[in-house]
């Protein structure tokens, strides 16, 4: 039984090594032809070439190298096998670091103080307390709930929005389209940790931005998106920033990645750009989880963290 490792956009060697170290007895190939006579039962992928998985007649399951699976589901010829996504403390902790970092930077006036430093201006700005600020998290899943917990420790009020109703300790929750306006109105800082699905594509648009609370203790609403780039309408974000409808934004993901050099987001003074780096999938931390699941599946045990293909996440 062989495992296919198929990635696009980066060198697979670190993943190959980590998968091999986690289960040295397994044959791991990056090219299906290299499996020879051994059937390929499992695939571990990040943006696999469309149609590739359909050529594997023995395929039993597909593992994402990340939490998101939109890159797998985009394949129109995807075989009807279980899809498993990454749920791991390592990934969760990295994402929460990013969220707390960006929330604190906006909240503590990082941009204004960096500008002041360039001009050698000694001027203390009014600073609200964390308890006066509400961070609204769109997507109260594994990552959203962990970020909520860590923001609460810092003293922030936290609200959250999900597809289905849910109860999360210390978080005021809203659900579905009916709950969206009240959720948006609750947030001074909006953190987006949604998956990209048919329902969420383009959700951060002019209408959504117009629904954010105007008067906030920071002087205006802030957007932080670490979900997926295709959730956002970048022209609408730029327009909202230019018109002061939005005060600042931290964007980790973009509709086109790498972000094209002519995008105004690169140079907009109110935008903080990171290159889809909010939560790195660390091969050493995550490969053992994948290989343990494969071994468990072979023993006849149930797979964890299965994707609901009809919901798209
Ligand atoms: P989960 O599946 O655990 O959580 C997804 C959340 O989004 C759930 O709360 C879900 O609602 C909610 N949701 C989904 N669709 C809708 C909708 N139509 N309306 C309202 N809420 C919706 O995912 P994770 O938390 O593990 O990951 C979230 C995303 O983060 C990933 O899909 C990926 O795109 C992104 N990501 C980005 C990284 C980066 O480096 N930038 C790294 C890792 C992940 P419900 O609870 O009702 O199901
Ligand atoms: C993920 C990502 O989905 O890194 O894990 O984007």
mmCIF file of C-alpha atoms and ligand atoms in Angstrom:
data_model
loop_
_atom_site.group_PDB
_atom_site.id
_atom_site.type_symbol
_atom_site.label_atom_id
_atom_site.label_comp_id
_atom_site.label_asym_id
_atom_site.label_seq_id
_atom_site.Cartn_x
_atom_site.Cartn_y
_atom_site.Cartn_z
ATOM 1 C CA UNK A 1 0.000 0.000 0.000
ATOM 2 C CA UNK A 2 1.489 3.347 -1.014
ATOM 3 C CA UNK A 3 0.695 6.931 -0.030
ATOM 4 C CA UNK A 4 0.708 9.660 -2.679
ATOM 5 C CA UNK A 5 1.984 13.086 -1.614
ATOM 6 C CA UNK A 6 0.790 15.688 -4.112
ATOM 7 C CA UNK A 7 1.370 19.392 -3.550
ATOM 8 C CA UNK A 8 1.383 22.479 -5.744
ATOM 9 C CA UNK A 9 3.208 25.716 -5.011
ATOM 10 C CA UNK A 10 6.018 24.451 -2.791
ATOM 11 C CA UNK A 11 8.725 21.806 -2.593
ATOM 12 C CA UNK A 12 7.242 18.575 -1.146
ATOM 13 C CA UNK A 13 10.550 17.302 0.284
ATOM 14 C CA UNK A 14 10.010 18.473 3.873
ATOM 15 C CA UNK A 15 6.573 16.844 3.890
ATOM 16 C CA UNK A 16 7.930 13.689 2.293
ATOM 17 C CA UNK A 17 10.592 13.435 4.986
ATOM 18 C CA UNK A 18 8.137 14.087 7.811
ATOM 19 C CA UNK A 19 5.624 11.530 6.485
ATOM 20 C CA UNK A 20 8.447 9.036 6.043
ATOM 21 C CA UNK A 21 9.777 9.683 9.562
ATOM 22 C CA UNK A 22 6.288 9.195 10.967
ATOM 23 C CA UNK A 23 5.861 5.794 9.284
ATOM 24 C CA UNK A 24 9.148 4.577 7.765
ATOM 25 C CA UNK A 25 7.575 1.283 6.660
ATOM 26 C CA UNK A 26 5.199 3.050 4.213
ATOM 27 C CA UNK A 27 6.009 3.755 0.603
ATOM 28 C CA UNK A 28 5.438 7.468 0.014
ATOM 29 C CA UNK A 29 5.557 8.682 -3.560
ATOM 30 C CA UNK A 30 5.224 12.111 -5.113
ATOM 31 C CA UNK A 31 4.558 10.619 -8.536
ATOM 32 C CA UNK A 32 1.923 7.854 -8.865
ATOM 33 C CA UNK A 33 4.129 6.037 -11.380
ATOM 34 C CA UNK A 34 6.760 5.574 -8.667
ATOM 35 C CA UNK A 35 4.379 3.328 -6.691
ATOM 36 C CA UNK A 36 4.963 0.583 -9.268
ATOM 37 C CA UNK A 37 2.684 -2.383 -8.543
ATOM 38 C CA UNK A 38 1.718 -1.151 -5.103
ATOM 39 C CA UNK A 39 -1.810 0.270 -4.975
ATOM 40 C CA UNK A 40 -2.112 3.871 -3.830
ATOM 41 C CA UNK A 41 -4.680 3.742 -1.054
ATOM 42 C CA UNK A 42 -4.240 7.204 0.437
ATOM 43 C CA UNK A 43 -3.378 10.659 -0.854
ATOM 44 C CA UNK A 44 -1.991 13.554 1.198
ATOM 45 C CA UNK A 45 -2.485 16.740 -0.758
ATOM 46 C CA UNK A 46 -2.307 20.510 -1.034
ATOM 47 C CA UNK A 47 -3.880 21.774 -4.276
ATOM 48 C CA UNK A 48 -3.436 18.479 -6.120
ATOM 49 C CA UNK A 49 -3.560 18.803 -9.919
ATOM 50 C CA UNK A 50 -7.229 18.515 -10.968
ATOM 51 C CA UNK A 51 -8.073 15.032 -12.196
ATOM 52 C CA UNK A 52 -5.051 13.352 -10.583
ATOM 53 C CA UNK A 53 -6.955 11.645 -7.760
ATOM 54 C CA UNK A 54 -9.476 10.226 -10.248
ATOM 55 C CA UNK A 55 -6.659 8.199 -11.797
ATOM 56 C CA UNK A 56 -6.091 6.247 -8.547
ATOM 57 C CA UNK A 57 -8.484 3.250 -8.600
ATOM 58 C CA UNK A 58 -7.613 2.026 -5.074
ATOM 59 C CA UNK A 59 -7.921 5.396 -3.327
ATOM 60 C CA UNK A 60 -9.597 5.070 0.087
ATOM 61 C CA UNK A 61 -9.195 8.572 1.567
ATOM 62 C CA UNK A 62 -7.683 11.990 0.888
ATOM 63 C CA UNK A 63 -5.926 14.017 3.585
ATOM 64 C CA UNK A 64 -5.533 17.790 3.401
ATOM 65 C CA UNK A 65 -2.207 19.239 4.512
ATOM 66 C CA UNK A 66 -4.150 22.057 6.135
ATOM 67 C CA UNK A 67 -7.380 22.874 7.915
ATOM 68 C CA UNK A 68 -9.022 24.131 4.732
ATOM 69 C CA UNK A 69 -10.209 21.777 2.010
ATOM 70 C CA UNK A 70 -11.416 24.184 -0.678
ATOM 71 C CA UNK A 71 -8.213 23.382 -2.575
ATOM 72 C CA UNK A 72 -9.272 19.707 -2.710
ATOM 73 C CA UNK A 73 -12.962 20.233 -3.416
ATOM 74 C CA UNK A 74 -12.125 22.514 -6.367
ATOM 75 C CA UNK A 75 -11.259 19.346 -8.316
ATOM 76 C CA UNK A 76 -14.335 18.537 -10.432
ATOM 77 C CA UNK A 77 -13.183 14.940 -10.867
ATOM 78 C CA UNK A 78 -12.732 14.308 -7.176
ATOM 79 C CA UNK A 79 -13.463 10.637 -6.390
ATOM 80 C CA UNK A 80 -16.171 9.886 -3.853
ATOM 81 C CA UNK A 81 -13.900 9.002 -0.934
ATOM 82 C CA UNK A 82 -13.653 10.495 2.556
ATOM 83 C CA UNK A 83 -11.751 13.767 2.869
ATOM 84 C CA UNK A 84 -9.972 14.490 6.111
ATOM 85 C CA UNK A 85 -8.732 17.887 7.233
ATOM 86 C CA UNK A 86 -6.105 18.884 9.761
ATOM 87 C CA UNK A 87 -7.249 19.556 13.281
ATOM 88 C CA UNK A 88 -4.205 19.967 15.495
ATOM 89 C CA UNK A 89 -3.113 21.944 18.521
ATOM 90 C CA UNK A 90 -0.042 23.134 16.631
ATOM 91 C CA UNK A 91 -2.116 24.710 13.846
ATOM 92 C CA UNK A 92 -4.657 26.106 16.299
ATOM 93 C CA UNK A 93 -1.999 27.716 18.458
ATOM 94 C CA UNK A 94 -0.275 29.291 15.456
ATOM 95 C CA UNK A 95 -3.537 30.763 14.205
ATOM 96 C CA UNK A 96 -4.452 32.116 17.621
ATOM 97 C CA UNK A 97 -1.007 33.738 17.853
ATOM 98 C CA UNK A 98 -1.702 35.504 14.565
ATOM 99 C CA UNK A 99 -5.167 36.618 15.620
ATOM 100 C CA UNK A 100 -4.033 37.893 19.027
ATOM 101 C CA UNK A 101 -1.021 39.617 17.402
ATOM 102 C CA UNK A 102 -3.131 41.433 14.832
ATOM 103 C CA UNK A 103 -5.912 42.325 17.283
ATOM 104 C CA UNK A 104 -3.390 43.732 19.759
ATOM 105 C CA UNK A 105 -1.508 45.662 17.092
ATOM 106 C CA UNK A 106 -4.671 47.376 15.832
ATOM 107 C CA UNK A 107 -5.989 47.848 19.355
ATOM 108 C CA UNK A 108 -2.709 49.323 20.685
ATOM 109 C CA UNK A 109 -2.399 51.724 17.709
ATOM 110 C CA UNK A 110 0.585 49.970 16.132
ATOM 111 C CA UNK A 111 0.212 51.724 12.789
ATOM 112 C CA UNK A 112 -0.051 55.207 14.298
ATOM 113 C CA UNK A 113 2.937 54.684 16.582
ATOM 114 C CA UNK A 114 5.078 53.299 13.747
ATOM 115 C CA UNK A 115 4.284 56.431 11.761
ATOM 116 C CA UNK A 116 5.047 58.645 14.764
ATOM 117 C CA UNK A 117 8.387 56.916 15.289
ATOM 118 C CA UNK A 118 9.401 57.604 11.673
ATOM 119 C CA UNK A 119 8.765 61.280 12.382
ATOM 120 C CA UNK A 120 10.231 61.230 15.920
ATOM 121 C CA UNK A 121 6.910 62.353 17.362
ATOM 122 C CA UNK A 122 6.475 61.811 21.131
ATOM 123 C CA UNK A 123 2.709 61.748 21.547
ATOM 124 C CA UNK A 124 0.666 59.401 23.703
ATOM 125 C CA UNK A 125 -2.654 58.427 22.153
ATOM 126 C CA UNK A 126 -5.854 57.720 24.031
ATOM 127 C CA UNK A 127 -6.092 53.994 24.608
ATOM 128 C CA UNK A 128 -9.332 52.199 25.484
ATOM 129 C CA UNK A 129 -9.212 49.139 27.745
ATOM 130 C CA UNK A 130 -9.535 45.695 26.183
ATOM 131 C CA UNK A 131 -12.857 45.196 27.989
ATOM 132 C CA UNK A 132 -14.277 48.132 26.001
ATOM 133 C CA UNK A 133 -13.554 46.396 22.697
ATOM 134 C CA UNK A 134 -15.596 43.618 21.119
ATOM 135 C CA UNK A 135 -13.856 41.250 18.746
ATOM 136 C CA UNK A 136 -16.348 39.520 16.456
ATOM 137 C CA UNK A 137 -15.154 36.205 15.041
ATOM 138 C CA UNK A 138 -16.735 34.978 11.802
ATOM 139 C CA UNK A 139 -16.339 31.221 11.900
ATOM 140 C CA UNK A 140 -16.588 29.695 15.360
ATOM 141 C CA UNK A 141 -14.956 26.395 14.463
ATOM 142 C CA UNK A 142 -11.785 24.822 15.761
ATOM 143 C CA UNK A 143 -9.668 27.908 15.026
ATOM 144 C CA UNK A 144 -12.296 30.525 15.824
ATOM 145 C CA UNK A 145 -13.085 29.043 19.228
ATOM 146 C CA UNK A 146 -9.430 28.816 20.218
ATOM 147 C CA UNK A 147 -8.832 32.429 19.185
ATOM 148 C CA UNK A 148 -11.956 33.448 21.134
ATOM 149 C CA UNK A 149 -10.647 31.786 24.267
ATOM 150 C CA UNK A 150 -7.274 33.515 24.002
ATOM 151 C CA UNK A 151 -8.787 36.924 23.295
ATOM 152 C CA UNK A 152 -11.024 36.549 26.316
ATOM 153 C CA UNK A 153 -7.964 35.941 28.481
ATOM 154 C CA UNK A 154 -6.665 39.317 27.264
ATOM 155 C CA UNK A 155 -9.913 40.893 28.490
ATOM 156 C CA UNK A 156 -11.703 41.476 25.166
ATOM 157 C CA UNK A 157 -15.417 40.952 24.762
ATOM 158 C CA UNK A 158 -15.926 38.301 22.091
ATOM 159 C CA UNK A 159 -18.849 37.567 19.815
ATOM 160 C CA UNK A 160 -18.978 34.870 17.154
ATOM 161 C CA UNK A 161 -20.900 33.867 14.067
ATOM 162 C CA UNK A 162 -21.396 30.360 12.732
ATOM 163 C CA UNK A 163 -23.623 28.521 10.270
ATOM 164 C CA UNK A 164 -25.480 26.610 12.973
ATOM 165 C CA UNK A 165 -26.504 27.834 16.406
ATOM 166 C CA UNK A 166 -23.903 27.086 19.038
ATOM 167 C CA UNK A 167 -22.992 27.804 22.605
ATOM 168 C CA UNK A 168 -19.431 28.810 23.427
ATOM 169 C CA UNK A 169 -18.549 29.757 26.980
ATOM 170 C CA UNK A 170 -18.032 33.490 27.397
ATOM 171 C CA UNK A 171 -18.880 34.253 23.765
ATOM 172 C CA UNK A 172 -22.099 35.884 22.566
ATOM 173 C CA UNK A 173 -23.046 33.832 19.544
ATOM 174 C CA UNK A 174 -25.031 34.531 16.386
ATOM 175 C CA UNK A 175 -25.874 32.121 13.584
ATOM 176 C CA UNK A 176 -26.889 32.042 9.962
ATOM 177 C CA UNK A 177 -27.995 34.833 7.670
ATOM 178 C CA UNK A 178 -30.593 35.951 10.200
ATOM 179 C CA UNK A 179 -27.926 36.490 12.851
ATOM 180 C CA UNK A 180 -25.430 38.275 10.614
ATOM 181 C CA UNK A 181 -26.586 41.922 10.913
ATOM 182 C CA UNK A 182 -26.633 41.844 14.728
ATOM 183 C CA UNK A 183 -23.276 40.067 14.779
ATOM 184 C CA UNK A 184 -21.676 42.699 12.515
ATOM 185 C CA UNK A 185 -23.135 45.467 14.602
ATOM 186 C CA UNK A 186 -21.562 43.886 17.712
ATOM 187 C CA UNK A 187 -17.968 43.989 16.452
ATOM 188 C CA UNK A 188 -15.301 46.676 16.771
ATOM 189 C CA UNK A 189 -12.714 44.327 15.288
ATOM 190 C CA UNK A 190 -13.915 41.689 12.811
ATOM 191 C CA UNK A 191 -11.822 38.518 12.575
ATOM 192 C CA UNK A 192 -12.630 36.199 9.674
ATOM 193 C CA UNK A 193 -11.835 32.515 10.154
ATOM 194 C CA UNK A 194 -14.393 31.050 7.776
ATOM 195 C CA UNK A 195 -13.808 28.248 5.296
ATOM 196 C CA UNK A 196 -14.294 29.010 1.615
ATOM 197 C CA UNK A 197 -17.544 27.397 0.469
ATOM 198 C CA UNK A 198 -20.292 28.166 -2.025
ATOM 199 C CA UNK A 199 -22.069 30.074 0.766
ATOM 200 C CA UNK A 200 -19.101 32.079 2.012
ATOM 201 C CA UNK A 201 -17.404 33.031 -1.272
ATOM 202 C CA UNK A 202 -17.285 36.829 -1.556
ATOM 203 C CA UNK A 203 -19.014 37.317 1.797
ATOM 204 C CA UNK A 204 -16.728 40.206 2.836
ATOM 205 C CA UNK A 205 -18.240 42.651 0.394
ATOM 206 C CA UNK A 206 -19.423 46.261 0.447
ATOM 207 C CA UNK A 207 -22.713 45.301 2.111
ATOM 208 C CA UNK A 208 -21.003 43.423 4.898
ATOM 209 C CA UNK A 209 -18.500 46.221 5.481
ATOM 210 C CA UNK A 210 -21.331 48.754 5.573
ATOM 211 C CA UNK A 211 -22.995 46.649 8.277
ATOM 212 C CA UNK A 212 -20.084 47.053 10.683
ATOM 213 C CA UNK A 213 -20.522 49.389 13.600
ATOM 214 C CA UNK A 214 -19.363 52.892 12.622
ATOM 215 C CA UNK A 215 -18.592 54.396 16.009
ATOM 216 C CA UNK A 216 -16.066 52.258 17.815
ATOM 217 C CA UNK A 217 -13.730 53.085 20.720
ATOM 218 C CA UNK A 218 -10.861 52.764 18.193
ATOM 219 C CA UNK A 219 -12.335 55.343 15.847
ATOM 220 C CA UNK A 220 -13.643 52.888 13.260
ATOM 221 C CA UNK A 221 -13.997 49.191 12.498
ATOM 222 C CA UNK A 222 -11.030 46.925 11.770
ATOM 223 C CA UNK A 223 -10.978 43.851 9.517
ATOM 224 C CA UNK A 224 -8.670 40.854 9.982
ATOM 225 C CA UNK A 225 -9.004 38.038 7.418
ATOM 226 C CA UNK A 226 -7.032 34.821 7.809
ATOM 227 C CA UNK A 227 -9.691 32.514 6.351
ATOM 228 C CA UNK A 228 -9.417 32.528 2.570
ATOM 229 C CA UNK A 229 -8.833 35.286 0.032
ATOM 230 C CA UNK A 230 -11.872 34.419 -2.065
ATOM 231 C CA UNK A 231 -14.056 35.324 0.912
ATOM 232 C CA UNK A 232 -13.230 38.969 0.275
ATOM 233 C CA UNK A 233 -14.032 41.553 -2.372
ATOM 234 C CA UNK A 234 -10.727 43.402 -2.432
ATOM 235 C CA UNK A 235 -12.060 46.394 -4.357
ATOM 236 C CA UNK A 236 -14.765 46.821 -1.700
ATOM 237 C CA UNK A 237 -12.176 46.646 1.079
ATOM 238 C CA UNK A 238 -10.016 49.283 -0.615
ATOM 239 C CA UNK A 239 -13.028 51.504 -1.141
ATOM 240 C CA UNK A 240 -14.042 51.137 2.520
ATOM 241 C CA UNK A 241 -10.503 52.010 3.649
ATOM 242 C CA UNK A 242 -10.251 54.986 1.296
ATOM 243 C CA UNK A 243 -13.567 56.359 2.490
ATOM 244 C CA UNK A 244 -12.704 55.758 6.169
ATOM 245 C CA UNK A 245 -15.639 53.353 6.430
ATOM 246 C CA UNK A 246 -13.011 50.847 7.552
ATOM 247 C CA UNK A 247 -10.214 52.060 9.790
ATOM 248 C CA UNK A 248 -7.556 49.416 9.148
ATOM 249 C CA UNK A 249 -7.172 45.858 7.860
ATOM 250 C CA UNK A 250 -4.829 42.927 8.367
ATOM 251 C CA UNK A 251 -5.027 40.524 5.448
ATOM 252 C CA UNK A 252 -3.237 37.183 5.358
ATOM 253 C CA UNK A 253 -5.100 35.725 2.391
ATOM 254 C CA UNK A 254 -5.947 37.103 -1.044
ATOM 255 C CA UNK A 255 -8.091 36.294 -4.054
ATOM 256 C CA UNK A 256 -4.889 35.753 -6.057
ATOM 257 C CA UNK A 257 -1.847 34.383 -4.227
ATOM 258 C CA UNK A 258 0.915 35.445 -4.309
ATOM 259 C CA UNK A 259 -0.671 38.892 -4.117
ATOM 260 C CA UNK A 260 0.100 40.500 -7.513
ATOM 261 C CA UNK A 261 2.703 43.258 -7.325
ATOM 262 C CA UNK A 262 0.273 45.786 -8.808
ATOM 263 C CA UNK A 263 -2.314 45.253 -6.061
ATOM 264 C CA UNK A 264 -2.883 48.451 -4.122
ATOM 265 C CA UNK A 265 -3.240 46.368 -0.979
ATOM 266 C CA UNK A 266 0.565 46.033 -0.870
ATOM 267 C CA UNK A 267 1.107 49.734 -0.422
ATOM 268 C CA UNK A 268 -2.076 50.902 1.253
ATOM 269 C CA UNK A 269 -1.052 52.659 4.482
ATOM 270 C CA UNK A 270 -3.970 51.166 6.401
ATOM 271 C CA UNK A 271 -3.325 47.557 5.349
ATOM 272 C CA UNK A 272 -1.029 45.038 6.990
ATOM 273 C CA UNK A 273 -0.178 42.205 4.572
ATOM 274 C CA UNK A 274 1.183 38.750 5.409
ATOM 275 C CA UNK A 275 1.744 36.081 2.724
ATOM 276 C CA UNK A 276 -0.786 33.412 3.796
ATOM 277 C CA UNK A 277 1.402 32.832 6.806
ATOM 278 C CA UNK A 278 -1.076 33.098 9.685
ATOM 279 C CA UNK A 279 -0.787 29.423 10.567
ATOM 280 C CA UNK A 280 1.924 27.408 8.913
ATOM 281 C CA UNK A 281 1.236 23.694 8.447
ATOM 282 C CA UNK A 282 4.351 22.319 10.135
ATOM 283 C CA UNK A 283 5.215 18.941 8.585
ATOM 284 C CA UNK A 284 6.906 17.631 11.744
ATOM 285 C CA UNK A 285 3.836 18.407 13.853
ATOM 286 C CA UNK A 286 1.173 17.348 11.356
ATOM 287 C CA UNK A 287 2.605 14.373 9.411
ATOM 288 C CA UNK A 288 2.394 12.025 12.435
ATOM 289 C CA UNK A 289 -1.302 12.903 12.806
ATOM 290 C CA UNK A 290 -1.950 11.974 9.166
ATOM 291 C CA UNK A 291 0.039 8.737 9.330
ATOM 292 C CA UNK A 292 -1.641 7.707 12.599
ATOM 293 C CA UNK A 293 -5.038 8.187 10.965
ATOM 294 C CA UNK A 294 -3.998 6.067 7.995
ATOM 295 C CA UNK A 295 -2.840 3.282 10.315
ATOM 296 C CA UNK A 296 -6.080 3.504 12.311
ATOM 297 C CA UNK A 297 -8.176 3.378 9.144
ATOM 298 C CA UNK A 298 -6.338 0.268 8.014
ATOM 299 C CA UNK A 299 -7.162 -1.350 11.351
ATOM 300 C CA UNK A 300 -10.807 -0.653 10.570
ATOM 301 C CA UNK A 301 -11.202 2.326 12.903
ATOM 302 C CA UNK A 302 -13.256 5.393 11.995
ATOM 303 C CA UNK A 303 -11.575 8.436 10.461
ATOM 304 C CA UNK A 304 -11.628 11.707 12.438
ATOM 305 C CA UNK A 305 -12.103 15.259 11.186
ATOM 306 C CA UNK A 306 -14.088 14.240 8.156
ATOM 307 C CA UNK A 307 -15.212 16.924 5.756
ATOM 308 C CA UNK A 308 -18.910 17.314 4.999
ATOM 309 C CA UNK A 309 -18.727 17.555 1.231
ATOM 310 C CA UNK A 310 -22.230 18.946 0.897
ATOM 311 C CA UNK A 311 -21.419 21.813 3.291
ATOM 312 C CA UNK A 312 -18.007 22.315 1.649
ATOM 313 C CA UNK A 313 -15.921 22.224 4.843
HETATM 314 P P1 LIG B 1 -13.958 24.621 11.066
HETATM 315 O O1 LIG B 1 -14.599 23.767 10.046
HETATM 316 O O2 LIG B 1 -13.624 24.015 12.393
HETATM 317 O O3 LIG B 1 -14.871 25.893 11.370
HETATM 318 C C1 LIG B 1 -15.516 26.596 10.369
HETATM 319 C C2 LIG B 1 -16.466 27.579 11.005
HETATM 320 O O4 LIG B 1 -17.062 28.382 9.972
HETATM 321 C C3 LIG B 1 -17.623 26.900 11.754
HETATM 322 O O5 LIG B 1 -17.948 27.607 12.910
HETATM 323 C C4 LIG B 1 -18.753 26.981 10.738
HETATM 324 O O6 LIG B 1 -20.057 26.975 11.303
HETATM 325 C C5 LIG B 1 -18.475 28.332 10.116
HETATM 326 N N1 LIG B 1 -19.147 28.433 8.824
HETATM 327 C C6 LIG B 1 -18.986 27.687 7.725
HETATM 328 N N2 LIG B 1 -19.817 28.082 6.748
HETATM 329 C C7 LIG B 1 -20.533 29.102 7.264
HETATM 330 C C8 LIG B 1 -21.571 29.918 6.767
HETATM 331 N N3 LIG B 1 -22.073 29.755 5.529
HETATM 332 N N4 LIG B 1 -22.091 30.865 7.566
HETATM 333 C C9 LIG B 1 -21.620 31.036 8.827
HETATM 334 N N5 LIG B 1 -20.624 30.279 9.365
HETATM 335 C C10 LIG B 1 -20.100 29.333 8.585
HETATM 336 O O7 LIG B 1 -12.660 25.251 10.398
HETATM 337 P P2 LIG B 1 -11.322 25.748 11.098
HETATM 338 O O8 LIG B 1 -11.684 26.635 12.214
HETATM 339 O O9 LIG B 1 -10.429 24.608 11.386
HETATM 340 O O10 LIG B 1 -10.640 26.558 9.902
HETATM 341 C C11 LIG B 1 -11.292 27.666 9.309
HETATM 342 C C12 LIG B 1 -10.583 28.113 8.050
HETATM 343 O O11 LIG B 1 -9.388 28.783 8.355
HETATM 344 C C13 LIG B 1 -10.116 27.015 7.097
HETATM 345 O O12 LIG B 1 -11.186 26.489 6.350
HETATM 346 C C14 LIG B 1 -9.109 27.733 6.246
HETATM 347 O O13 LIG B 1 -9.741 28.325 5.132
HETATM 348 C C15 LIG B 1 -8.587 28.822 7.183
HETATM 349 N N6 LIG B 1 -7.178 28.622 7.536
HETATM 350 C C16 LIG B 1 -6.265 29.580 7.155
HETATM 351 C C17 LIG B 1 -4.951 29.447 7.501
HETATM 352 C C18 LIG B 1 -3.962 30.509 7.170
HETATM 353 O O14 LIG B 1 -2.761 30.298 7.368
HETATM 354 N N7 LIG B 1 -4.391 31.662 6.714
HETATM 355 C C19 LIG B 1 -4.468 28.292 8.261
HETATM 356 C C20 LIG B 1 -5.498 27.375 8.634
HETATM 357 C C21 LIG B 1 -6.801 27.541 8.258
HETATM 358 P P3 LIG B 1 -20.598 25.723 12.143
HETATM 359 O O15 LIG B 1 -19.868 25.812 13.474
HETATM 360 O O16 LIG B 1 -22.031 25.961 12.268
HETATM 361 O O17 LIG B 1 -20.221 24.492 11.372
HETATM 362 C C1 LIG B 2 -4.897 25.795 5.902
HETATM 363 C C2 LIG B 2 -4.030 26.888 5.420
HETATM 364 O O1 LIG B 2 -6.008 25.642 5.400
HETATM 365 O O2 LIG B 2 -2.831 26.891 5.768
HETATM 366 O O3 LIG B 2 -4.471 25.069 6.826
HETATM 367 O O4 LIG B 2 -4.489 27.765 4.698
#
